[in-house]
Amino acid sequence: MDNQLFKALEFDQILELLKGFATSSVGKALCGSLKPQRKLSWIKKRLGEVDDLKKIMEVYGEIPLGGIKDVRNAIARAKIEGSVLSTEEILDILGNIRVSHGLKSSFKKVKGDFPFFEELISRLSDFRGLVSEIVQTIDPRGKIFDHASSALRQIRIDIAGYRKRIKRSLEEMMRREDLQTLFQEKLITIRNGRYVLPIKSEFKSQMEGIVHDHSHSKMTIFLEPLDVVDYNNELSMLLEDERQEERRILSRLTRRIGEFHQELLRDLEILGEVDLLYAKVKLSQKLGGINPLLNRNGVARLLGVRHPLLYLREGDRTVPIDIYLSGYSKILIISGANAGGKTVALKTI
């Protein structure tokens, strides 16, 4: 079936509706890639999976699927020597692992014979050690903990010490009687990573230092007094040391993620598959859909059937139709006035 026929039958609109129920971009992509199939055993299997999840959700409620991220690019990069993932990418990978853990935990409560889901969920990995490493290294906001390494802890202690010295020096200047007229405002700010003071432009020659910026009106300059230049230099070097140590820590975590890249990608595929099934169930519930009995004999017996798009728009005002084709019928003729529903009936079939 080509794309023109998809559009004529409004199948593309059905897929758009389906995508709206998926919780992730991975699930949405799978929804959008669906095509009608001819193999009866395959179709029955897929419909059975939807039916099973529908029964599970009717008894146990929503399944914990929120937060799946498409981390395929990050996982692929993690296995490349020298790559360093960002804290956000690592937390997205952690989020997917937690969704997997949530699904495994949720399906332990399910009672009944659902072999497909038991097998699918059992294939999800544990990653307990990797999870522990990530949560002990990065906080939920994406900041690396001080205790991620002894070197990082010491660097940050030194950074805090230099910041305190710089601020103390600048605050003393702002309290000096002989400098009161120089300040546009009594505040400490940062320009180009350096601590500076806002000085009135006309007084810039009265304080030794380095000008880093000026205000839009040029009435204020942002000056780094000479007394704090050495401190700012030390602070800049410490901040670079911090960046390098953070990079080293993230590099270590990236290598660990790279070790599990196959399992992580496989789990993401499973999560996408569950999300696709979840979307099918939600659309089925929205439409009041049922699992049809299929046959190879050309028999079509549709009782009280409604066009799905029309039903979603009009609800119970949509007129249901009955259609019966025996296996011997080769032709169905639909006649009637314009706007009588002939096209809708054909598309519904």
Short mmCIF file of N, CA, C and O in Angstrom, two decimals, residues 6-132:
data_model
loop_
_atom_site.label_atom_id
_atom_site.label_comp_id
_atom_site.label_asym_id
_atom_site.label_seq_id
_atom_site.Cartn_x
_atom_site.Cartn_y
_atom_site.Cartn_z
N PHE A 6 -2.65 5.57 1.78
CA PHE A 6 -2.69 5.89 3.20
C PHE A 6 -3.47 7.18 3.44
O PHE A 6 -4.31 7.28 4.34
N LYS A 7 -3.16 8.19 2.62
CA LYS A 7 -3.81 9.50 2.78
C LYS A 7 -5.29 9.41 2.44
O LYS A 7 -6.15 9.99 3.11
N ALA A 8 -5.60 8.69 1.35
CA ALA A 8 -7.00 8.57 0.93
C ALA A 8 -7.84 7.90 2.01
O ALA A 8 -8.99 8.28 2.27
N LEU A 9 -7.27 6.92 2.68
CA LEU A 9 -7.98 6.21 3.75
C LEU A 9 -7.87 6.92 5.11
O LEU A 9 -8.45 6.46 6.08
N GLU A 10 -7.10 8.01 5.14
CA GLU A 10 -6.86 8.77 6.39
C GLU A 10 -6.13 7.93 7.43
O GLU A 10 -6.21 8.18 8.63
N PHE A 11 -5.38 6.93 6.94
CA PHE A 11 -4.59 6.10 7.85
C PHE A 11 -3.52 6.92 8.54
O PHE A 11 -3.18 6.68 9.71
N ASP A 12 -2.98 7.91 7.81
CA ASP A 12 -1.96 8.79 8.40
C ASP A 12 -2.51 9.55 9.60
O ASP A 12 -1.80 9.79 10.57
N GLN A 13 -3.80 9.92 9.54
CA GLN A 13 -4.40 10.64 10.67
C GLN A 13 -4.58 9.72 11.88
O GLN A 13 -4.47 10.16 13.02
N ILE A 14 -4.87 8.44 11.60
CA ILE A 14 -4.97 7.46 12.70
C ILE A 14 -3.62 7.34 13.41
O ILE A 14 -3.53 7.32 14.64
N LEU A 15 -2.54 7.30 12.60
CA LEU A 15 -1.20 7.20 13.19
C LEU A 15 -0.86 8.44 14.00
O LEU A 15 -0.21 8.35 15.04
N GLU A 16 -1.28 9.62 13.52
CA GLU A 16 -1.04 10.86 14.29
C GLU A 16 -1.76 10.80 15.62
O GLU A 16 -1.22 11.24 16.65
N LEU A 17 -2.99 10.29 15.61
CA LEU A 17 -3.73 10.12 16.87
C LEU A 17 -2.99 9.19 17.80
O LEU A 17 -2.86 9.44 18.99
N LEU A 18 -2.51 8.08 17.24
CA LEU A 18 -1.79 7.08 18.02
C LEU A 18 -0.53 7.69 18.65
O LEU A 18 -0.25 7.47 19.84
N LYS A 19 0.21 8.48 17.86
CA LYS A 19 1.43 9.12 18.36
C LYS A 19 1.13 10.01 19.56
O LYS A 19 1.95 10.16 20.46
N GLY A 20 -0.05 10.61 19.56
CA GLY A 20 -0.44 11.50 20.65
C GLY A 20 -0.55 10.80 21.99
O GLY A 20 -0.48 11.43 23.04
N PHE A 21 -0.70 9.47 21.98
CA PHE A 21 -0.83 8.71 23.23
C PHE A 21 0.51 8.13 23.69
O PHE A 21 0.61 7.66 24.83
N ALA A 22 1.53 8.13 22.83
CA ALA A 22 2.85 7.64 23.23
C ALA A 22 3.49 8.64 24.18
O ALA A 22 3.28 9.85 24.06
N THR A 23 4.29 8.16 25.11
CA THR A 23 4.88 9.04 26.12
C THR A 23 6.28 9.52 25.75
O THR A 23 6.83 10.38 26.44
N SER A 24 6.87 8.96 24.69
CA SER A 24 8.26 9.30 24.36
C SER A 24 8.44 9.46 22.87
O SER A 24 7.62 8.99 22.07
N SER A 25 9.53 10.12 22.48
CA SER A 25 9.83 10.28 21.06
C SER A 25 10.14 8.92 20.42
O SER A 25 9.86 8.70 19.24
N VAL A 26 10.69 8.00 21.21
CA VAL A 26 10.98 6.65 20.70
C VAL A 26 9.67 5.94 20.36
O VAL A 26 9.51 5.36 19.28
N GLY A 27 8.70 6.01 21.28
CA GLY A 27 7.40 5.39 21.05
C GLY A 27 6.65 6.06 19.90
O GLY A 27 6.03 5.37 19.08
N LYS A 28 6.73 7.37 19.82
CA LYS A 28 6.06 8.10 18.73
C LYS A 28 6.62 7.70 17.37
O LYS A 28 5.88 7.56 16.39
N ALA A 29 7.94 7.53 17.29
CA ALA A 29 8.57 7.12 16.04
C ALA A 29 8.07 5.74 15.61
O ALA A 29 7.80 5.51 14.42
N LEU A 30 7.92 4.83 16.57
CA LEU A 30 7.41 3.49 16.26
C LEU A 30 5.95 3.56 15.81
O LEU A 30 5.55 2.84 14.89
N CYS A 31 5.17 4.43 16.44
CA CYS A 31 3.77 4.62 16.01
C CYS A 31 3.71 5.09 14.56
O CYS A 31 2.93 4.58 13.75
N GLY A 32 4.54 6.07 14.23
CA GLY A 32 4.53 6.65 12.89
C GLY A 32 5.02 5.70 11.82
O GLY A 32 4.75 5.90 10.63
N SER A 33 5.74 4.65 12.22
CA SER A 33 6.31 3.72 11.23
C SER A 33 5.40 2.54 10.93
O SER A 33 5.74 1.68 10.11
N LEU A 34 4.24 2.45 11.60
CA LEU A 34 3.35 1.31 11.40
C LEU A 34 2.79 1.27 9.98
O LEU A 34 2.45 2.30 9.41
N LYS A 35 2.69 0.05 9.45
CA LYS A 35 2.10 -0.16 8.12
C LYS A 35 1.14 -1.34 8.23
O LYS A 35 1.34 -2.27 9.01
N PRO A 36 0.06 -1.33 7.42
CA PRO A 36 -0.83 -2.50 7.40
C PRO A 36 -0.06 -3.76 6.99
O PRO A 36 0.85 -3.69 6.16
N GLN A 37 -0.42 -4.88 7.59
CA GLN A 37 0.26 -6.14 7.31
C GLN A 37 -0.73 -7.18 6.76
O GLN A 37 -1.93 -7.07 6.97
N ARG A 38 -0.19 -8.20 6.08
CA ARG A 38 -1.04 -9.23 5.48
C ARG A 38 -0.97 -10.57 6.23
O ARG A 38 -1.87 -11.39 6.11
N LYS A 39 0.12 -10.78 6.99
CA LYS A 39 0.32 -12.09 7.61
C LYS A 39 -0.60 -12.24 8.82
O LYS A 39 -0.45 -11.54 9.83
N LEU A 40 -1.56 -13.16 8.73
CA LEU A 40 -2.61 -13.29 9.75
C LEU A 40 -2.04 -13.63 11.13
O LEU A 40 -2.45 -13.05 12.13
N SER A 41 -1.07 -14.55 11.19
CA SER A 41 -0.51 -14.95 12.48
C SER A 41 0.18 -13.76 13.15
O SER A 41 0.08 -13.57 14.37
N TRP A 42 0.87 -12.95 12.36
CA TRP A 42 1.57 -11.76 12.89
C TRP A 42 0.55 -10.77 13.44
O TRP A 42 0.73 -10.23 14.53
N ILE A 43 -0.53 -10.55 12.66
CA ILE A 43 -1.56 -9.57 13.07
C ILE A 43 -2.23 -10.02 14.37
O ILE A 43 -2.42 -9.23 15.30
N LYS A 44 -2.57 -11.31 14.44
CA LYS A 44 -3.23 -11.83 15.65
C LYS A 44 -2.33 -11.69 16.88
O LYS A 44 -2.80 -11.37 17.98
N LYS A 45 -1.05 -11.95 16.67
CA LYS A 45 -0.09 -11.83 17.78
C LYS A 45 -0.06 -10.39 18.28
O LYS A 45 -0.12 -10.13 19.49
N ARG A 46 0.04 -9.43 17.35
CA ARG A 46 0.10 -8.00 17.75
C ARG A 46 -1.19 -7.58 18.45
O ARG A 46 -1.15 -6.88 19.47
N LEU A 47 -2.34 -8.00 17.91
CA LEU A 47 -3.61 -7.64 18.55
C LEU A 47 -3.73 -8.27 19.93
O LEU A 47 -4.25 -7.65 20.86
N GLY A 48 -3.21 -9.49 20.06
CA GLY A 48 -3.24 -10.18 21.36
C GLY A 48 -2.41 -9.44 22.40
O GLY A 48 -2.80 -9.37 23.57
N GLU A 49 -1.27 -8.90 21.97
CA GLU A 49 -0.41 -8.14 22.89
C GLU A 49 -1.15 -6.90 23.41
O GLU A 49 -1.09 -6.57 24.60
N VAL A 50 -1.83 -6.21 22.49
CA VAL A 50 -2.60 -5.01 22.89
C VAL A 50 -3.71 -5.43 23.85
O VAL A 50 -3.94 -4.77 24.86
N ASP A 51 -4.39 -6.51 23.52
CA ASP A 51 -5.48 -7.00 24.36
C ASP A 51 -4.98 -7.33 25.77
O ASP A 51 -5.62 -6.99 26.77
N ASP A 52 -3.81 -7.99 25.84
CA ASP A 52 -3.25 -8.36 27.14
C ASP A 52 -2.91 -7.12 27.98
O ASP A 52 -3.23 -7.05 29.17
N LEU A 53 -2.23 -6.14 27.36
CA LEU A 53 -1.87 -4.93 28.11
C LEU A 53 -3.12 -4.16 28.53
O LEU A 53 -3.17 -3.59 29.62
N LYS A 54 -4.13 -4.18 27.67
CA LYS A 54 -5.39 -3.51 28.00
C LYS A 54 -6.00 -4.13 29.26
O LYS A 54 -6.45 -3.43 30.17
N LYS A 55 -5.99 -5.48 29.32
CA LYS A 55 -6.53 -6.18 30.50
C LYS A 55 -5.71 -5.85 31.75
O LYS A 55 -6.27 -5.62 32.83
N ILE A 56 -4.39 -5.82 31.60
CA ILE A 56 -3.50 -5.50 32.73
C ILE A 56 -3.80 -4.10 33.25
O ILE A 56 -3.94 -3.87 34.46
N MET A 57 -3.93 -3.12 32.32
CA MET A 57 -4.15 -1.74 32.72
C MET A 57 -5.54 -1.53 33.32
O MET A 57 -5.73 -0.67 34.18
N GLU A 58 -6.51 -2.31 32.85
CA GLU A 58 -7.87 -2.19 33.40
C GLU A 58 -7.91 -2.67 34.86
O GLU A 58 -8.67 -2.16 35.67
N VAL A 59 -7.05 -3.63 35.19
CA VAL A 59 -7.02 -4.16 36.57
C VAL A 59 -6.04 -3.38 37.45
O VAL A 59 -6.35 -3.02 38.58
N TYR A 60 -4.84 -3.07 36.91
CA TYR A 60 -3.76 -2.50 37.73
C TYR A 60 -3.51 -1.01 37.48
O TYR A 60 -2.67 -0.42 38.14
N GLY A 61 -4.22 -0.42 36.55
CA GLY A 61 -4.06 1.01 36.28
C GLY A 61 -2.89 1.30 35.36
O GLY A 61 -2.34 0.42 34.71
N GLU A 62 -2.53 2.58 35.31
CA GLU A 62 -1.46 3.05 34.40
C GLU A 62 -0.14 2.35 34.69
O GLU A 62 0.15 2.00 35.84
N ILE A 63 0.64 2.15 33.65
CA ILE A 63 1.98 1.59 33.85
C ILE A 63 2.99 2.74 33.89
O ILE A 63 2.80 3.76 33.23
N PRO A 64 4.06 2.60 34.67
CA PRO A 64 5.01 3.72 34.86
C PRO A 64 5.95 3.89 33.67
O PRO A 64 7.01 3.30 33.61
N LEU A 65 5.53 4.73 32.71
CA LEU A 65 6.31 4.88 31.48
C LEU A 65 6.91 6.28 31.30
O LEU A 65 7.71 6.48 30.41
N GLY A 66 6.50 7.23 32.11
CA GLY A 66 6.96 8.61 31.92
C GLY A 66 8.45 8.79 32.06
O GLY A 66 9.07 8.17 32.93
N GLY A 67 9.04 9.60 31.19
CA GLY A 67 10.46 9.96 31.34
C GLY A 67 11.41 9.23 30.42
O GLY A 67 12.63 9.37 30.56
N ILE A 68 10.88 8.45 29.44
CA ILE A 68 11.78 7.76 28.50
C ILE A 68 12.41 8.80 27.57
O ILE A 68 11.71 9.62 26.98
N LYS A 69 13.73 8.77 27.46
CA LYS A 69 14.44 9.71 26.58
C LYS A 69 15.15 8.93 25.47
O LYS A 69 15.62 7.82 25.69
N ASP A 70 15.22 9.55 24.30
CA ASP A 70 15.95 8.93 23.19
C ASP A 70 17.44 9.22 23.37
O ASP A 70 17.93 10.28 23.00
N VAL A 71 18.14 8.28 23.97
CA VAL A 71 19.56 8.48 24.32
C VAL A 71 20.47 7.66 23.41
O VAL A 71 21.62 7.39 23.75
N ARG A 72 19.97 7.30 22.23
CA ARG A 72 20.77 6.46 21.33
C ARG A 72 22.09 7.12 20.93
O ARG A 72 23.13 6.47 20.89
N ASN A 73 22.04 8.42 20.63
CA ASN A 73 23.27 9.12 20.24
C ASN A 73 24.28 9.14 21.38
O ASN A 73 25.48 8.92 21.17
N ALA A 74 23.80 9.41 22.59
CA ALA A 74 24.68 9.47 23.76
C ALA A 74 25.31 8.10 24.01
O ALA A 74 26.51 7.99 24.29
N ILE A 75 24.50 7.03 23.91
CA ILE A 75 25.02 5.68 24.14
C ILE A 75 26.06 5.32 23.08
O ILE A 75 27.10 4.73 23.38
N ALA A 76 25.78 5.70 21.83
CA ALA A 76 26.73 5.41 20.74
C ALA A 76 28.06 6.14 20.97
O ALA A 76 29.13 5.58 20.74
N ARG A 77 27.99 7.38 21.46
CA ARG A 77 29.21 8.15 21.72
C ARG A 77 29.99 7.59 22.90
O ARG A 77 31.21 7.68 22.96
N ALA A 78 29.26 7.01 23.87
CA ALA A 78 29.90 6.51 25.09
C ALA A 78 30.90 5.40 24.80
O ALA A 78 31.84 5.21 25.56
N LYS A 79 30.71 4.68 23.72
CA LYS A 79 31.64 3.57 23.42
C LYS A 79 32.84 4.03 22.59
O LYS A 79 33.73 3.24 22.31
N ILE A 80 32.88 5.33 22.22
CA ILE A 80 34.01 5.86 21.45
C ILE A 80 35.09 6.33 22.42
O ILE A 80 34.81 7.12 23.35
N GLU A 81 36.29 5.88 22.22
CA GLU A 81 37.42 6.24 23.09
C GLU A 81 37.59 7.75 23.16
O GLU A 81 37.62 8.44 22.14
N GLY A 82 37.67 8.29 24.37
CA GLY A 82 37.90 9.72 24.56
C GLY A 82 36.64 10.56 24.64
O GLY A 82 36.71 11.76 24.94
N SER A 83 35.47 9.97 24.39
CA SER A 83 34.22 10.74 24.47
C SER A 83 33.85 11.02 25.92
O SER A 83 34.16 10.23 26.81
N VAL A 84 33.21 12.16 26.13
CA VAL A 84 32.75 12.53 27.47
C VAL A 84 31.29 12.99 27.37
O VAL A 84 31.00 13.97 26.69
N LEU A 85 30.40 12.27 28.03
CA LEU A 85 28.99 12.66 28.04
C LEU A 85 28.77 13.77 29.06
O LEU A 85 29.48 13.85 30.08
N SER A 86 27.79 14.62 28.80
CA SER A 86 27.43 15.67 29.75
C SER A 86 26.64 15.07 30.91
O SER A 86 26.12 13.95 30.81
N THR A 87 26.54 15.83 31.99
CA THR A 87 25.75 15.34 33.14
C THR A 87 24.29 15.15 32.73
O THR A 87 23.64 14.20 33.19
N GLU A 88 23.77 16.01 31.84
CA GLU A 88 22.37 15.89 31.41
C GLU A 88 22.17 14.58 30.65
O GLU A 88 21.16 13.88 30.86
N GLU A 89 23.11 14.23 29.77
CA GLU A 89 22.99 12.98 29.01
C GLU A 89 23.05 11.77 29.93
O GLU A 89 22.29 10.81 29.76
N ILE A 90 23.94 11.83 30.91
CA ILE A 90 24.07 10.72 31.85
C ILE A 90 22.80 10.57 32.69
O ILE A 90 22.31 9.46 32.93
N LEU A 91 22.22 11.70 33.10
CA LEU A 91 20.97 11.64 33.88
C LEU A 91 19.81 11.13 33.04
O LEU A 91 18.90 10.47 33.55
N ASP A 92 19.80 11.44 31.72
CA ASP A 92 18.76 10.89 30.84
C ASP A 92 18.88 9.37 30.75
O ASP A 92 17.87 8.66 30.75
N ILE A 93 20.12 8.87 30.66
CA ILE A 93 20.34 7.42 30.63
C ILE A 93 19.89 6.81 31.95
O ILE A 93 19.22 5.76 31.96
N LEU A 94 20.23 7.46 33.06
CA LEU A 94 19.78 7.00 34.38
C LEU A 94 18.25 6.98 34.45
O LEU A 94 17.66 6.03 34.99
N GLY A 95 17.61 8.00 33.89
CA GLY A 95 16.14 8.07 33.88
C GLY A 95 15.52 6.88 33.17
O GLY A 95 14.54 6.29 33.65
N ASN A 96 16.11 6.48 32.03
CA ASN A 96 15.60 5.32 31.30
C ASN A 96 15.75 4.04 32.13
O ASN A 96 14.86 3.18 32.14
N ILE A 97 16.91 3.93 32.80
CA ILE A 97 17.12 2.74 33.65
C ILE A 97 16.06 2.69 34.74
O ILE A 97 15.52 1.62 35.06
N ARG A 98 15.73 3.84 35.30
CA ARG A 98 14.72 3.88 36.37
C ARG A 98 13.33 3.53 35.84
O ARG A 98 12.54 2.92 36.56
N VAL A 99 13.04 3.93 34.60
CA VAL A 99 11.76 3.52 33.99
C VAL A 99 11.72 2.00 33.87
O VAL A 99 10.72 1.36 34.19
N SER A 100 12.85 1.41 33.42
CA SER A 100 12.94 -0.06 33.32
C SER A 100 12.72 -0.71 34.67
O SER A 100 11.95 -1.69 34.79
N HIS A 101 13.37 -0.18 35.71
CA HIS A 101 13.20 -0.73 37.07
C HIS A 101 11.74 -0.61 37.52
O HIS A 101 11.20 -1.53 38.15
N GLY A 102 11.12 0.53 37.20
CA GLY A 102 9.72 0.74 37.58
C GLY A 102 8.80 -0.26 36.90
O GLY A 102 7.86 -0.77 37.52
N LEU A 103 9.07 -0.54 35.62
CA LEU A 103 8.25 -1.52 34.88
C LEU A 103 8.41 -2.92 35.47
O LEU A 103 7.43 -3.65 35.67
N LYS A 104 9.68 -3.29 35.74
CA LYS A 104 9.95 -4.62 36.32
C LYS A 104 9.21 -4.77 37.66
O LYS A 104 8.59 -5.80 37.93
N SER A 105 9.31 -3.74 38.48
CA SER A 105 8.66 -3.77 39.79
C SER A 105 7.13 -3.83 39.65
O SER A 105 6.45 -4.58 40.36
N SER A 106 6.61 -3.03 38.70
CA SER A 106 5.17 -2.97 38.48
C SER A 106 4.61 -4.31 38.01
O SER A 106 3.57 -4.76 38.48
N PHE A 107 5.33 -4.97 37.10
CA PHE A 107 4.82 -6.23 36.53
C PHE A 107 4.97 -7.41 37.47
O PHE A 107 4.38 -8.47 37.23
N LYS A 108 5.74 -7.25 38.56
CA LYS A 108 5.81 -8.31 39.57
C LYS A 108 4.46 -8.48 40.26
O LYS A 108 4.15 -9.55 40.78
N LYS A 109 3.66 -7.40 40.28
CA LYS A 109 2.36 -7.45 40.96
C LYS A 109 1.26 -8.06 40.08
O LYS A 109 0.18 -8.37 40.55
N VAL A 110 1.55 -8.18 38.77
CA VAL A 110 0.53 -8.64 37.82
C VAL A 110 0.29 -10.13 37.99
O VAL A 110 1.22 -10.94 37.94
N LYS A 111 -0.97 -10.49 38.19
CA LYS A 111 -1.35 -11.90 38.31
C LYS A 111 -2.08 -12.29 37.02
O LYS A 111 -2.91 -11.57 36.51
N GLY A 112 -1.76 -13.46 36.50
CA GLY A 112 -2.44 -13.92 35.29
C GLY A 112 -1.44 -14.45 34.28
O GLY A 112 -0.22 -14.42 34.50
N ASP A 113 -1.97 -14.92 33.16
CA ASP A 113 -1.14 -15.54 32.13
C ASP A 113 -0.88 -14.54 31.01
O ASP A 113 -1.69 -14.40 30.08
N PHE A 114 0.22 -13.82 31.12
CA PHE A 114 0.60 -12.84 30.10
C PHE A 114 2.04 -13.11 29.67
O PHE A 114 2.94 -12.32 29.97
N PRO A 115 2.27 -14.23 28.98
CA PRO A 115 3.66 -14.65 28.68
C PRO A 115 4.45 -13.63 27.88
O PRO A 115 5.65 -13.48 28.08
N PHE A 116 3.78 -12.94 26.94
CA PHE A 116 4.51 -11.97 26.12
C PHE A 116 5.13 -10.88 26.99
O PHE A 116 6.30 -10.56 26.86
N PHE A 117 4.33 -10.33 27.91
CA PHE A 117 4.83 -9.24 28.75
C PHE A 117 5.84 -9.74 29.78
O PHE A 117 6.81 -9.04 30.08
N GLU A 118 5.61 -10.91 30.29
CA GLU A 118 6.57 -11.47 31.24
C GLU A 118 7.94 -11.62 30.58
O GLU A 118 8.97 -11.27 31.15
N GLU A 119 7.92 -12.13 29.34
CA GLU A 119 9.18 -12.32 28.60
C GLU A 119 9.82 -10.98 28.25
O GLU A 119 11.03 -10.78 28.40
N LEU A 120 8.98 -10.03 27.80
CA LEU A 120 9.48 -8.71 27.39
C LEU A 120 10.12 -7.98 28.57
O LEU A 120 11.25 -7.49 28.48
N ILE A 121 9.41 -7.94 29.69
CA ILE A 121 9.90 -7.22 30.87
C ILE A 121 11.12 -7.92 31.48
O ILE A 121 12.04 -7.27 31.98
N SER A 122 11.13 -9.26 31.40
CA SER A 122 12.26 -10.00 31.98
C SER A 122 13.56 -9.71 31.23
O SER A 122 14.65 -9.91 31.76
N ARG A 123 13.46 -9.25 29.98
CA ARG A 123 14.65 -8.94 29.18
C ARG A 123 15.30 -7.62 29.58
O ARG A 123 16.42 -7.33 29.17
N LEU A 124 14.60 -6.81 30.36
CA LEU A 124 15.17 -5.53 30.81
C LEU A 124 16.32 -5.79 31.80
O LEU A 124 16.19 -6.62 32.69
N SER A 125 17.40 -5.06 31.64
CA SER A 125 18.59 -5.26 32.47
C SER A 125 18.42 -4.62 33.84
O SER A 125 17.50 -3.83 34.07
N ASP A 126 19.36 -4.94 34.73
CA ASP A 126 19.28 -4.42 36.11
C ASP A 126 20.11 -3.14 36.28
O ASP A 126 19.62 -2.14 36.78
N PHE A 127 21.38 -3.18 35.89
CA PHE A 127 22.29 -2.02 35.96
C PHE A 127 22.43 -1.44 37.36
O PHE A 127 22.65 -0.23 37.53
N ARG A 128 22.29 -2.27 38.39
CA ARG A 128 22.31 -1.74 39.77
C ARG A 128 23.63 -1.04 40.08
O ARG A 128 23.65 0.03 40.68
N GLY A 129 24.75 -1.65 39.67
CA GLY A 129 26.06 -1.05 39.94
C GLY A 129 26.23 0.29 39.24
O GLY A 129 26.74 1.26 39.83
N LEU A 130 25.80 0.37 37.97
CA LEU A 130 25.92 1.61 37.21
C LEU A 130 25.06 2.71 37.82
O LEU A 130 25.50 3.86 37.94
N VAL A 131 23.85 2.35 38.22
CA VAL A 131 22.95 3.32 38.86
C VAL A 131 23.61 3.88 40.11
O VAL A 131 23.61 5.10 40.34
N SER A 132 24.20 3.01 40.92
CA SER A 132 24.85 3.44 42.15
C SER A 132 25.98 4.42 41.86
O SER A 132 26.12 5.45 42.54
#
